[in-house]
């Protein structure tokens, strides 16, 4: 059997129209022109982005390169003596009773006092330290209302009371 011819009904696509050299050149120029205009404008890094420029102008951000506005004396002037504050002690503040207990239980102080009682002499630094600790103990005892003198005063008062009773003829 013979194959049917094209006139029998099946349609084929028509041949594509071939572009001329002029048309191809014109399309290439159009593509190049479109490509040339894509991208950021020249100097966009220095001028900032166009999207962020509106908000940046409103806020007027401070330039970090500008330094301190504090005036500096250029001539020779007498500088005032600035008092340096002492750093706070590392140990926390204790109540007077707690500090007194701590000083009474101090092993170094006990050892040095024992050496003094035995008749040994301490060097100047140790003696100064012992004196300062003993002074502090006295201050704390006065703050708390405790003192060794109270016990002696009580004994003297009792003796005076006993003598008064004897003089009055009491029992």
mmCIF file of C-alpha atoms in Angstrom:
data_model
loop_
_atom_site.group_PDB
_atom_site.id
_atom_site.type_symbol
_atom_site.label_atom_id
_atom_site.label_comp_id
_atom_site.label_asym_id
_atom_site.label_seq_id
_atom_site.Cartn_x
_atom_site.Cartn_y
_atom_site.Cartn_z
ATOM 1 C CA UNK A 1 0.000 0.000 0.000
ATOM 2 C CA UNK A 2 0.998 3.447 -0.614
ATOM 3 C CA UNK A 3 1.391 6.075 2.019
ATOM 4 C CA UNK A 4 -1.059 8.886 1.901
ATOM 5 C CA UNK A 5 0.194 12.194 0.708
ATOM 6 C CA UNK A 6 0.160 15.452 2.593
ATOM 7 C CA UNK A 7 -2.963 16.554 0.840
ATOM 8 C CA UNK A 8 -4.870 13.774 2.521
ATOM 9 C CA UNK A 9 -5.477 15.755 5.735
ATOM 10 C CA UNK A 10 -2.510 15.611 8.168
ATOM 11 C CA UNK A 11 -1.084 19.096 8.639
ATOM 12 C CA UNK A 12 2.605 19.659 9.224
ATOM 13 C CA UNK A 13 4.009 22.733 10.843
ATOM 14 C CA UNK A 14 5.138 25.305 8.395
ATOM 15 C CA UNK A 15 8.817 26.079 8.068
ATOM 16 C CA UNK A 16 10.060 28.644 10.584
ATOM 17 C CA UNK A 17 10.827 32.028 9.133
ATOM 18 C CA UNK A 18 14.561 32.639 9.108
ATOM 19 C CA UNK A 19 15.654 35.998 10.451
ATOM 20 C CA UNK A 20 17.884 38.155 8.418
ATOM 21 C CA UNK A 21 21.266 39.387 9.609
ATOM 22 C CA UNK A 22 19.818 42.865 10.251
ATOM 23 C CA UNK A 23 17.090 41.506 12.511
ATOM 24 C CA UNK A 24 19.597 39.401 14.468
ATOM 25 C CA UNK A 25 21.883 42.411 14.937
ATOM 26 C CA UNK A 26 18.991 44.582 16.146
ATOM 27 C CA UNK A 27 17.914 41.954 18.722
ATOM 28 C CA UNK A 28 21.499 41.691 19.986
ATOM 29 C CA UNK A 29 21.677 45.489 20.418
ATOM 30 C CA UNK A 30 18.383 45.459 22.360
ATOM 31 C CA UNK A 31 19.631 42.675 24.680
ATOM 32 C CA UNK A 32 22.892 44.571 25.284
ATOM 33 C CA UNK A 33 21.020 47.801 26.089
ATOM 34 C CA UNK A 34 18.725 46.001 28.572
ATOM 35 C CA UNK A 35 21.671 44.274 30.227
ATOM 36 C CA UNK A 36 23.604 47.512 30.522
ATOM 37 C CA UNK A 37 20.877 49.169 32.642
ATOM 38 C CA UNK A 38 20.545 46.354 35.173
ATOM 39 C CA UNK A 39 22.371 46.621 38.518
ATOM 40 C CA UNK A 40 23.076 49.385 41.005
ATOM 41 C CA UNK A 41 23.826 52.941 40.105
ATOM 42 C CA UNK A 42 27.421 54.172 40.151
ATOM 43 C CA UNK A 43 28.748 55.084 43.585
ATOM 44 C CA UNK A 44 26.047 53.246 45.497
ATOM 45 C CA UNK A 45 28.461 52.226 48.268
ATOM 46 C CA UNK A 46 29.511 55.776 49.039
ATOM 47 C CA UNK A 47 26.056 57.311 48.692
ATOM 48 C CA UNK A 48 24.147 54.549 50.413
ATOM 49 C CA UNK A 49 21.330 52.482 49.056
ATOM 50 C CA UNK A 50 18.309 54.233 47.610
ATOM 51 C CA UNK A 51 15.888 52.102 49.685
ATOM 52 C CA UNK A 52 17.540 52.907 53.027
ATOM 53 C CA UNK A 53 18.293 56.545 52.247
ATOM 54 C CA UNK A 54 14.846 57.833 53.229
ATOM 55 C CA UNK A 55 15.002 56.355 56.742
ATOM 56 C CA UNK A 56 18.675 57.281 57.167
ATOM 57 C CA UNK A 57 17.997 60.931 56.382
ATOM 58 C CA UNK A 58 15.189 61.069 58.935
ATOM 59 C CA UNK A 59 17.195 59.615 61.804
ATOM 60 C CA UNK A 60 20.453 61.498 61.062
ATOM 61 C CA UNK A 61 22.718 58.833 62.569
ATOM 62 C CA UNK A 62 25.765 60.041 64.481
ATOM 63 C CA UNK A 63 29.061 59.656 62.705
ATOM 64 C CA UNK A 64 31.223 57.233 64.741
ATOM 65 C CA UNK A 65 34.418 58.885 63.472
ATOM 66 C CA UNK A 66 33.745 62.073 65.403
ATOM 67 C CA UNK A 67 35.495 61.942 68.763
ATOM 68 C CA UNK A 68 34.857 63.401 72.185
ATOM 69 C CA UNK A 69 33.599 66.965 72.542
ATOM 70 C CA UNK A 70 35.399 67.409 75.869
ATOM 71 C CA UNK A 71 37.688 70.452 75.713
ATOM 72 C CA UNK A 72 41.388 69.811 76.094
ATOM 73 C CA UNK A 73 43.715 72.401 77.644
ATOM 74 C CA UNK A 74 46.521 73.107 75.216
ATOM 75 C CA UNK A 75 48.696 75.223 77.480
ATOM 76 C CA UNK A 76 50.575 74.227 80.618
ATOM 77 C CA UNK A 77 48.193 74.471 83.541
ATOM 78 C CA UNK A 78 48.244 73.243 87.093
ATOM 79 C CA UNK A 79 46.327 70.048 87.315
ATOM 80 C CA UNK A 80 44.077 69.730 90.359
ATOM 81 C CA UNK A 81 44.836 66.839 92.657
ATOM 82 C CA UNK A 82 42.226 64.182 92.141
ATOM 83 C CA UNK A 83 41.455 62.071 95.174
ATOM 84 C CA UNK A 84 41.488 58.414 94.362
ATOM 85 C CA UNK A 85 38.730 56.459 95.984
ATOM 86 C CA UNK A 86 39.783 53.374 97.842
ATOM 87 C CA UNK A 87 38.487 50.145 96.389
ATOM 88 C CA UNK A 88 35.954 48.453 98.559
ATOM 89 C CA UNK A 89 37.241 45.588 100.609
ATOM 90 C CA UNK A 90 36.763 42.154 99.143
ATOM 91 C CA UNK A 91 35.102 40.752 102.244
ATOM 92 C CA UNK A 92 31.488 41.709 102.827
ATOM 93 C CA UNK A 93 30.488 43.941 105.732
ATOM 94 C CA UNK A 94 29.864 41.897 108.841
ATOM 95 C CA UNK A 95 27.713 42.754 111.798
ATOM 96 C CA UNK A 96 29.699 43.908 114.839
ATOM 97 C CA UNK A 97 28.927 40.673 116.693
ATOM 98 C CA UNK A 98 30.046 38.504 113.755
ATOM 99 C CA UNK A 99 33.227 40.543 113.303
ATOM 100 C CA UNK A 100 33.985 40.297 117.031
ATOM 101 C CA UNK A 101 33.518 36.521 116.941
ATOM 102 C CA UNK A 102 35.774 36.288 113.920
ATOM 103 C CA UNK A 103 38.519 38.321 115.633
ATOM 104 C CA UNK A 104 38.261 36.312 118.863
ATOM 105 C CA UNK A 105 38.679 33.057 116.907
ATOM 106 C CA UNK A 106 41.589 34.340 114.802
ATOM 107 C CA UNK A 107 44.405 31.769 114.998
ATOM 108 C CA UNK A 108 47.174 34.173 113.999
ATOM 109 C CA UNK A 109 46.141 36.671 116.662
ATOM 110 C CA UNK A 110 46.020 33.919 119.294
ATOM 111 C CA UNK A 111 49.476 32.670 118.332
ATOM 112 C CA UNK A 112 51.005 36.153 118.501
ATOM 113 C CA UNK A 113 49.344 36.902 121.859
ATOM 114 C CA UNK A 114 50.707 33.623 123.262
ATOM 115 C CA UNK A 115 54.188 34.609 122.103
ATOM 116 C CA UNK A 116 53.798 37.965 123.857
ATOM 117 C CA UNK A 117 52.661 36.274 127.094
ATOM 118 C CA UNK A 118 55.701 33.996 126.980
ATOM 119 C CA UNK A 119 57.922 37.067 126.868
ATOM 120 C CA UNK A 120 58.993 36.950 123.224
ATOM 121 C CA UNK A 121 59.257 40.210 121.334
ATOM 122 C CA UNK A 122 57.507 40.660 118.004
ATOM 123 C CA UNK A 123 58.875 42.524 115.018
ATOM 124 C CA UNK A 124 57.391 45.938 114.212
ATOM 125 C CA UNK A 125 55.018 44.681 111.546
ATOM 126 C CA UNK A 126 53.557 41.929 113.737
ATOM 127 C CA UNK A 127 53.254 44.286 116.717
ATOM 128 C CA UNK A 128 51.422 46.849 114.576
ATOM 129 C CA UNK A 129 49.029 44.186 113.304
ATOM 130 C CA UNK A 130 48.290 42.896 116.822
ATOM 131 C CA UNK A 131 47.681 46.441 118.111
ATOM 132 C CA UNK A 132 45.270 47.209 115.272
ATOM 133 C CA UNK A 133 43.303 43.988 115.892
ATOM 134 C CA UNK A 134 43.119 44.597 119.637
ATOM 135 C CA UNK A 135 41.945 48.168 119.039
ATOM 136 C CA UNK A 136 39.270 46.896 116.694
ATOM 137 C CA UNK A 137 38.117 44.357 119.302
ATOM 138 C CA UNK A 138 37.818 47.173 121.875
ATOM 139 C CA UNK A 139 35.781 49.295 119.444
ATOM 140 C CA UNK A 140 33.425 46.418 118.677
ATOM 141 C CA UNK A 141 32.953 45.621 122.355
ATOM 142 C CA UNK A 142 32.067 49.254 123.077
ATOM 143 C CA UNK A 143 29.581 49.257 120.189
ATOM 144 C CA UNK A 144 27.935 46.112 121.513
ATOM 145 C CA UNK A 145 27.930 47.412 125.084
ATOM 146 C CA UNK A 146 30.355 44.754 126.277
ATOM 147 C CA UNK A 147 33.556 45.495 128.119
ATOM 148 C CA UNK A 148 35.879 43.874 130.576
ATOM 149 C CA UNK A 149 35.575 46.947 132.784
ATOM 150 C CA UNK A 150 31.888 46.146 133.489
ATOM 151 C CA UNK A 151 32.793 42.948 135.325
ATOM 152 C CA UNK A 152 35.300 44.778 137.530
ATOM 153 C CA UNK A 153 32.766 47.553 138.220
ATOM 154 C CA UNK A 154 30.161 44.951 139.237
ATOM 155 C CA UNK A 155 32.584 43.389 141.690
ATOM 156 C CA UNK A 156 33.412 46.795 143.194
ATOM 157 C CA UNK A 157 29.711 47.642 143.522
ATOM 158 C CA UNK A 158 29.050 44.319 145.278
ATOM 159 C CA UNK A 159 31.899 45.025 147.732
ATOM 160 C CA UNK A 160 30.497 48.482 148.428
ATOM 161 C CA UNK A 161 27.008 47.010 148.975
ATOM 162 C CA UNK A 162 28.458 44.471 151.415
ATOM 163 C CA UNK A 163 30.286 47.222 153.324
ATOM 164 C CA UNK A 164 27.113 49.338 153.492
ATOM 165 C CA UNK A 165 25.203 46.396 154.954
ATOM 166 C CA UNK A 166 27.878 45.844 157.584
ATOM 167 C CA UNK A 167 27.921 49.540 158.512
ATOM 168 C CA UNK A 168 24.139 49.696 158.833
ATOM 169 C CA UNK A 169 24.185 46.654 161.004
ATOM 170 C CA UNK A 170 22.495 44.352 158.566
ATOM 171 C CA UNK A 171 23.049 40.618 158.327
#
